CSV table of C-alpha atoms and ligand atoms in Angstrom, one decimal:
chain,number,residue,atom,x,y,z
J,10,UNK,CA,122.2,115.4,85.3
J,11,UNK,CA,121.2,116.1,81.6
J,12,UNK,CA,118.2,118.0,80.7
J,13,UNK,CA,117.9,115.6,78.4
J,14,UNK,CA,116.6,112.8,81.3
J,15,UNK,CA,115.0,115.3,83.5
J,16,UNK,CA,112.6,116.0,80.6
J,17,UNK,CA,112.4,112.3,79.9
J,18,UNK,CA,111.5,111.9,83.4
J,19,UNK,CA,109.3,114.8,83.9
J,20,UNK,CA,107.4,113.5,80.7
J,21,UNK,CA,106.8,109.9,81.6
J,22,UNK,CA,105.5,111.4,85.0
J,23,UNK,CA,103.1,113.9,83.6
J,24,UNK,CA,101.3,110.5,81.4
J,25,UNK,CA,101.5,108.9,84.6
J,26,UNK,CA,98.4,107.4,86.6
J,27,UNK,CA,99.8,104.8,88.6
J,28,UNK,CA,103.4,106.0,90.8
J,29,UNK,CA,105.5,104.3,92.9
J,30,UNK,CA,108.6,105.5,94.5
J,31,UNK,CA,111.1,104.2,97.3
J,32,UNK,CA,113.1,106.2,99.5
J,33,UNK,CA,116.5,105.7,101.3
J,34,UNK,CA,118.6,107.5,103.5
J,35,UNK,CA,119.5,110.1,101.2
J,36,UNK,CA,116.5,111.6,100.6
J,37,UNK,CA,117.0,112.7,103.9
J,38,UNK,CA,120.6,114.2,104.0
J,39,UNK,CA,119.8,117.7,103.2
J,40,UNK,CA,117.4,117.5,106.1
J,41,UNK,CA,120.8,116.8,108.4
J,42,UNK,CA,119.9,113.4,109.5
J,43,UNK,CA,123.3,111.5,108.8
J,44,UNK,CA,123.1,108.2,106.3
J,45,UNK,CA,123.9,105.0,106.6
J,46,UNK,CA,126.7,104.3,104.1
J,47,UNK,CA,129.1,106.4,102.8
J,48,UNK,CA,130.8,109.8,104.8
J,49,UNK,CA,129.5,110.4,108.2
J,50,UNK,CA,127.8,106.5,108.1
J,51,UNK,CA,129.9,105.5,110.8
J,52,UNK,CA,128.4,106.0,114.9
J,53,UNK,CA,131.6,105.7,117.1
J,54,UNK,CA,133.2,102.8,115.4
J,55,UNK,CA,129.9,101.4,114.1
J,56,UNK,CA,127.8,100.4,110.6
J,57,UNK,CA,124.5,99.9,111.1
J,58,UNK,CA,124.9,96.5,110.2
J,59,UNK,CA,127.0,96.0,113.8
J,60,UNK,CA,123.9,97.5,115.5
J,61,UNK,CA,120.7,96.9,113.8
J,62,UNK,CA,120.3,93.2,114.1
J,63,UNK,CA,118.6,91.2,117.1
J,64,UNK,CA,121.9,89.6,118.4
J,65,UNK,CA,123.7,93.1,118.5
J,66,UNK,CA,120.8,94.2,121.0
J,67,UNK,CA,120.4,90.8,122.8
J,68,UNK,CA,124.3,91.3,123.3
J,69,UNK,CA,124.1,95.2,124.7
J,70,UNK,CA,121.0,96.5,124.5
J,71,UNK,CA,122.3,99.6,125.7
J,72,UNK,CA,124.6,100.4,123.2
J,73,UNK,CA,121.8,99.6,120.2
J,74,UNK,CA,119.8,102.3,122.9
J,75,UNK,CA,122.1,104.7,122.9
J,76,UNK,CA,122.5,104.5,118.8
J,77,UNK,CA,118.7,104.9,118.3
J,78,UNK,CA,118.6,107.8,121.0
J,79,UNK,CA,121.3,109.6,119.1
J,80,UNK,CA,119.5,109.2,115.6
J,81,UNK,CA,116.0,110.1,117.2
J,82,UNK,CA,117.8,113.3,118.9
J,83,UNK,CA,118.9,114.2,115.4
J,84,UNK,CA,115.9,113.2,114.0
J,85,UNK,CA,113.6,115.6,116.2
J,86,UNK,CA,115.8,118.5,115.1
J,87,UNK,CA,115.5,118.3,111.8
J,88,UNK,CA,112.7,119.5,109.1
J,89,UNK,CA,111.4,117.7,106.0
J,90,UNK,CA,113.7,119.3,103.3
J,91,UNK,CA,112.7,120.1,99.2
J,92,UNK,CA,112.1,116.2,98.7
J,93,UNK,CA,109.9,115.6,101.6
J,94,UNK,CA,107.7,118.1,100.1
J,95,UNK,CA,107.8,117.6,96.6
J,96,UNK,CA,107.0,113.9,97.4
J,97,UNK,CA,104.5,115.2,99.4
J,98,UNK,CA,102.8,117.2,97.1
J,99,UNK,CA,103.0,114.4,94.3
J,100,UNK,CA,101.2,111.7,96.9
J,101,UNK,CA,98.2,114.1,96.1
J,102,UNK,CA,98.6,115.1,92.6
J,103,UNK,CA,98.7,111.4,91.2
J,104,UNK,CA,95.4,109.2,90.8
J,105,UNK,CA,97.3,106.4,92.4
J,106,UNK,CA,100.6,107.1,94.2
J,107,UNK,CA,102.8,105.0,96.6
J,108,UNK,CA,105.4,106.0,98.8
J,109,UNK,CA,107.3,102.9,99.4
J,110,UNK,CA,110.3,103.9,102.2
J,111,UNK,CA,113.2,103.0,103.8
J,112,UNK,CA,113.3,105.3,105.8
J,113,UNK,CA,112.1,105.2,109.5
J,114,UNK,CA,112.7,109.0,110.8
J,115,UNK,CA,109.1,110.0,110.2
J,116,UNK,CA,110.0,113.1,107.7
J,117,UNK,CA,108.0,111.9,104.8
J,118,UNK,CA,104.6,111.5,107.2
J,119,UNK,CA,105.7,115.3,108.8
J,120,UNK,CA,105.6,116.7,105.6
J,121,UNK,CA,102.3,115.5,104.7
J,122,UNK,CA,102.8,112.7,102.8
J,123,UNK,CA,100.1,110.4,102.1
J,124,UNK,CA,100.0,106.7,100.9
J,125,UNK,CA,103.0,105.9,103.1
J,126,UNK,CA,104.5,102.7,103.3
J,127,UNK,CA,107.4,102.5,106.2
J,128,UNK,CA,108.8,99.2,105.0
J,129,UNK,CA,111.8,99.2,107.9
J,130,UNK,CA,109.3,100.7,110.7
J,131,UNK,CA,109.5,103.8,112.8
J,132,UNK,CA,112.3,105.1,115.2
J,133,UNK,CA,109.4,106.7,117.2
J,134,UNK,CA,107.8,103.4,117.5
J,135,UNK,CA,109.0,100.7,120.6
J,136,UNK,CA,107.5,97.2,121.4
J,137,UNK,CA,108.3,94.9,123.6
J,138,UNK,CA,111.4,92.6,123.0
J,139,UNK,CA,109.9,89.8,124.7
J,140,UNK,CA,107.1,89.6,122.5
J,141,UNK,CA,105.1,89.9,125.3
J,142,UNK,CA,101.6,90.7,123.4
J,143,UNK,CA,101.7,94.5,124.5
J,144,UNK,CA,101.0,96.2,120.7
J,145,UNK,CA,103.8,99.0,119.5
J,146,UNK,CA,103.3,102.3,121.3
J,147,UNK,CA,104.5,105.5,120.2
J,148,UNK,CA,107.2,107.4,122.2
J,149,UNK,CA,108.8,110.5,121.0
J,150,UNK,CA,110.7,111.3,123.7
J,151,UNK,CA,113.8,113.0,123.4
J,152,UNK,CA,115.9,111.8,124.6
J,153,UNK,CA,114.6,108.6,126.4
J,154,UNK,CA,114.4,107.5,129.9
J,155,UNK,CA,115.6,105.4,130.6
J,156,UNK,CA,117.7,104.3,128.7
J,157,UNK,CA,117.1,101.2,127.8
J,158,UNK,CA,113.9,102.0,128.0
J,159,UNK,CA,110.9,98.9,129.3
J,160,UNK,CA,107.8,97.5,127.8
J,161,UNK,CA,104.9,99.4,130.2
J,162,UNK,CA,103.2,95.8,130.2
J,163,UNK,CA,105.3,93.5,131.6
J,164,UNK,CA,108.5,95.5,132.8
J,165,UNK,CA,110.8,93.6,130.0
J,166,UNK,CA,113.3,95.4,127.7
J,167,UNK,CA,111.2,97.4,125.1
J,168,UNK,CA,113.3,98.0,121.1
J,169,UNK,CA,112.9,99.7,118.3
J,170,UNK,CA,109.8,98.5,116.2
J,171,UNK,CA,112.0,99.1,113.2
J,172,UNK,CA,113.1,95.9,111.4
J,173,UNK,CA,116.6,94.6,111.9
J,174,UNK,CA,118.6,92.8,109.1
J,175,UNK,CA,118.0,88.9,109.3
J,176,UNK,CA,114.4,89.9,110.3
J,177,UNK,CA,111.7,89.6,107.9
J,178,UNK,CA,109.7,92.7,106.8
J,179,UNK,CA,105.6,93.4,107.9
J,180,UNK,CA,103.9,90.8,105.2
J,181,UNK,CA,101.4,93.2,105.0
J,182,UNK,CA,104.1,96.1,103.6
J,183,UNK,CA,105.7,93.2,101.5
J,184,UNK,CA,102.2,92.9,99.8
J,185,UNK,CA,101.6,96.8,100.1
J,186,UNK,CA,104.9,96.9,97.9
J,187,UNK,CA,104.6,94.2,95.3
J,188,UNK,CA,101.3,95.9,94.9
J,189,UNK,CA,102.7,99.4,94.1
J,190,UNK,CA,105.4,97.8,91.8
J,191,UNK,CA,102.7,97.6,89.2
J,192,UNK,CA,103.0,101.4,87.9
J,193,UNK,CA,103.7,103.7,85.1
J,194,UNK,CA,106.4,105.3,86.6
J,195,UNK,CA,108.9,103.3,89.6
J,196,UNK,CA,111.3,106.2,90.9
J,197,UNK,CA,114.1,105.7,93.3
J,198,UNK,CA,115.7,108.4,95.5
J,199,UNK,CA,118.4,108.2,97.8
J,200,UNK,CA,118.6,104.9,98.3
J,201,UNK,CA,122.1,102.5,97.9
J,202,UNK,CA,120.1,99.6,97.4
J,203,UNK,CA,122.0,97.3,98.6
J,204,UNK,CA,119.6,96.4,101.3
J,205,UNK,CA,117.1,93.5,100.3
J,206,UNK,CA,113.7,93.0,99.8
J,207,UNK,CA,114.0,96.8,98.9
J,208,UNK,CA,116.6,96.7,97.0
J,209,UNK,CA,114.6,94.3,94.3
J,210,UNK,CA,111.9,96.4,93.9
J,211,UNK,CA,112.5,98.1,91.1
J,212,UNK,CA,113.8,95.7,89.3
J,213,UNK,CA,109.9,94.2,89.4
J,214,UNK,CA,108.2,97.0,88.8
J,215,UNK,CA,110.5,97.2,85.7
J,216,UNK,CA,109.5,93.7,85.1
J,217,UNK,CA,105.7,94.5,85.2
J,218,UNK,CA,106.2,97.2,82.9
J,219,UNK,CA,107.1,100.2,84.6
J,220,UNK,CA,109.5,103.1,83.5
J,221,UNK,CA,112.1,103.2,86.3
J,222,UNK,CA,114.3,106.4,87.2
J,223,UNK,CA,116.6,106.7,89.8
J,224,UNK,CA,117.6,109.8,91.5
J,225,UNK,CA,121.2,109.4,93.6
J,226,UNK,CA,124.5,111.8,93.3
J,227,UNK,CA,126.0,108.3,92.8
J,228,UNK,CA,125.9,105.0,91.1
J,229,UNK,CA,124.0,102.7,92.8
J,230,UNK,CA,123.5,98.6,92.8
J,231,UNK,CA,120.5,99.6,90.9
J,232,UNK,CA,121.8,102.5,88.4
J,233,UNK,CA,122.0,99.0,85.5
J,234,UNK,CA,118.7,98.4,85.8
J,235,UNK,CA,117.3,101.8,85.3
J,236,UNK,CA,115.8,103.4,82.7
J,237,UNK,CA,117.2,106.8,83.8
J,238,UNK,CA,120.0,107.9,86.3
J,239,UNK,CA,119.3,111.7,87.5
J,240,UNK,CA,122.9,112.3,89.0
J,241,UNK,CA,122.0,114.6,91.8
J,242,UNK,CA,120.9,115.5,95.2
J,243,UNK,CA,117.1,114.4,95.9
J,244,UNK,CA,116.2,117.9,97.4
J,245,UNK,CA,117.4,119.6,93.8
J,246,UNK,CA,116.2,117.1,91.1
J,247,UNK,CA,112.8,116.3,92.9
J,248,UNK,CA,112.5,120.3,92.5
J,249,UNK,CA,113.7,120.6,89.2
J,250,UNK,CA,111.0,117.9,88.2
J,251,UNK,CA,107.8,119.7,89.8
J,252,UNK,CA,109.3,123.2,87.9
J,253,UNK,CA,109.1,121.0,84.9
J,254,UNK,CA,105.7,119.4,85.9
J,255,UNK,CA,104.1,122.5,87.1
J,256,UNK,CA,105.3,123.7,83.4
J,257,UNK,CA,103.6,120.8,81.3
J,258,UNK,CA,100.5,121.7,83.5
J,259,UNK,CA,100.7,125.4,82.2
J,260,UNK,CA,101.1,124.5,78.4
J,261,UNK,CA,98.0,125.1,75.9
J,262,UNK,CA,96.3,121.1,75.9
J,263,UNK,CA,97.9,119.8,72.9
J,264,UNK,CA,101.6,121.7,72.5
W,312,OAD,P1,122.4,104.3,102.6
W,312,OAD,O1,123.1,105.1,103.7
W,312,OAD,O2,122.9,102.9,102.3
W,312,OAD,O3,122.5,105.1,101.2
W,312,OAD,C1,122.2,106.4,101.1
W,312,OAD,C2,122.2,106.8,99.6
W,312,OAD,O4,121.8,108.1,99.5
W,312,OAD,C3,123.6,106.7,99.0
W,312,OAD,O5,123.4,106.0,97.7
W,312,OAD,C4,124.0,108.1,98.7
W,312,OAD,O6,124.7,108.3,97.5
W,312,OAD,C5,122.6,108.8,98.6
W,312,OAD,N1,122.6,110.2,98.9
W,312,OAD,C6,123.3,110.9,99.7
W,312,OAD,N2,122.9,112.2,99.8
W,312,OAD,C7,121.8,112.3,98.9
W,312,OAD,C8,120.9,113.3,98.6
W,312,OAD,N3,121.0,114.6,99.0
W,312,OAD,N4,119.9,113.0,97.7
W,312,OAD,C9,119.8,111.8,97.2
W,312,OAD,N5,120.6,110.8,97.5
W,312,OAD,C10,121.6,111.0,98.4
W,312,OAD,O7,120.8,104.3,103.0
W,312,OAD,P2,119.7,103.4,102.5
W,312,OAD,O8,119.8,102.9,101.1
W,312,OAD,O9,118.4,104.0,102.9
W,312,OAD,O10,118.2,99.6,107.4
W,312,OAD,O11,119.9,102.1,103.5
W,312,OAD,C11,119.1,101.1,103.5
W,312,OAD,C12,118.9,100.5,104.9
W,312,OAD,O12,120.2,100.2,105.4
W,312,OAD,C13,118.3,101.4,105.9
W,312,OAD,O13,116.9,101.5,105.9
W,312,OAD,C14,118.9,100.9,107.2
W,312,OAD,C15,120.3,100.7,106.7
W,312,OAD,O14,121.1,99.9,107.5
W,312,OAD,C16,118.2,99.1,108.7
W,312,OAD,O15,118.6,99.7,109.6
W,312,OAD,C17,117.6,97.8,108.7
């Protein structure tokens, strides 16, 4: 990562009213919740791409259980890490801030976030798989039971409320997110982005205007489209901006 960018970054930020980011698994990793691609993406023999989808659970709902009850076990031992809270923090420091996430392990909302958009749902949310018109209820149960576990309504399987690939996001979020793509600043952390309508997103913000930085210890589907790439961990360069924030704020008004 040069200092070079970070200060780019951490300048574009500090003349920013209007900030958008989007997280992905990686943001967090340092928290010890495993992600999706890459090492340690594999459960047993698994992607997520062989579990998350409607006909993996209508085939053995079961195993999709047991997947989700491992990931929610790891989930509920794990604290927000450095990027929770610095994202946290910024959800308040910004006149208009949007956290647009991946994510569905709860971590940004625990560390206080604000402004939170969960565009693939929540682990600790289930509803009914028969649609049966029960609304999503919150279990945090640890593990569950049972396993699978039923819709309290009418006795059918109950899943995830978290959206499945070949299912169509909330239109609400969708509109939430095209929304927060017109910003000063669109930054992306820990995300592969290889996962649409997500994915796209900062390619329209960039469209509407925005100044778009990605943060990733890798190159990503996105890293082209990008303004700046800050190669590194989430938990370290998210820091490294606030120091450099928190810095600007101390300067005499005009240096
Ligand atoms: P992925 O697992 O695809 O990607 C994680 C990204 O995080 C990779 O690009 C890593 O390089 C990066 N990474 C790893 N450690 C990091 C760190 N400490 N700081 C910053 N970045 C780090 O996860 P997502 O992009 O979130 O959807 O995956 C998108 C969607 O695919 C998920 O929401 C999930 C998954 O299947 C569904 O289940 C529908």
């Amino acid at each position: 990562m040069l200092p070079r960018d970070l200060a780019a970054v951490a300048d574009r930020l500090k003349r920013a009213r209007r900030v958008t980011m989007l997280t992905g698994a990686g943001v967090s990793a340092a928290s010890g919740v495993p992600t999706f691609r890459g090492a340690g993406g594999l459960w047993r023999q698994f992607r997520a791409e062989d579990l998350a989808t409607p006909s993996a659970f209508a085939r053995d709902p079961r195993l999709v259980w047991e997947w989700y009850d491992w990931r929610r076990a790891i989930v509920a031992g794990c604290a927000p890490n450095r990027a929770h809270e610095v994202i946290a923090g910024w959800s308040r420091r910004f006149d208009a801030f949007h956290l647009l996430t991946q994510n569905v392990d709860g971590l940004h909302e625990r560390a206080g976030t604000i402004g939170v958009t969960r565009l693939h749902g929540s682990i600790w949310t289930l509803r009914c798989w028969q649609d049966c018109g029960a609304a999503p209820w919150s279990d945090e149960r640890v593990p569950l039971q049972p396993l699978p576990p039923r819709c309290p309504s009418c006795g059918a399987l109950a899943r995830p409320a978290v959206v499945w690939f070949g299912e169509p996001l909330d239109s609400a979020d969708l509109v939430r997110a095209d929304r927060a793509c017109a910003c000063d600043v669109f930054l992306v952390a820990g995300t592969s982005a290889v996962v649409h309508p997500a994915a796209g997103l900062a390619e329209i913000a960039r469209s509407r205007g925005a100044f778009v930085a990605e943060i990733n210890p890798e190159a990503t589907m996105m890293s082209a489209a990008a303004d700046v790439s800050l190669r590194g961990n989430a938990e370290i360069v998210l820091d490294a901006l606030e120091i450099r924030l928190a810095a600007i704020d101390r300067r005499p008004s005009g240096v």
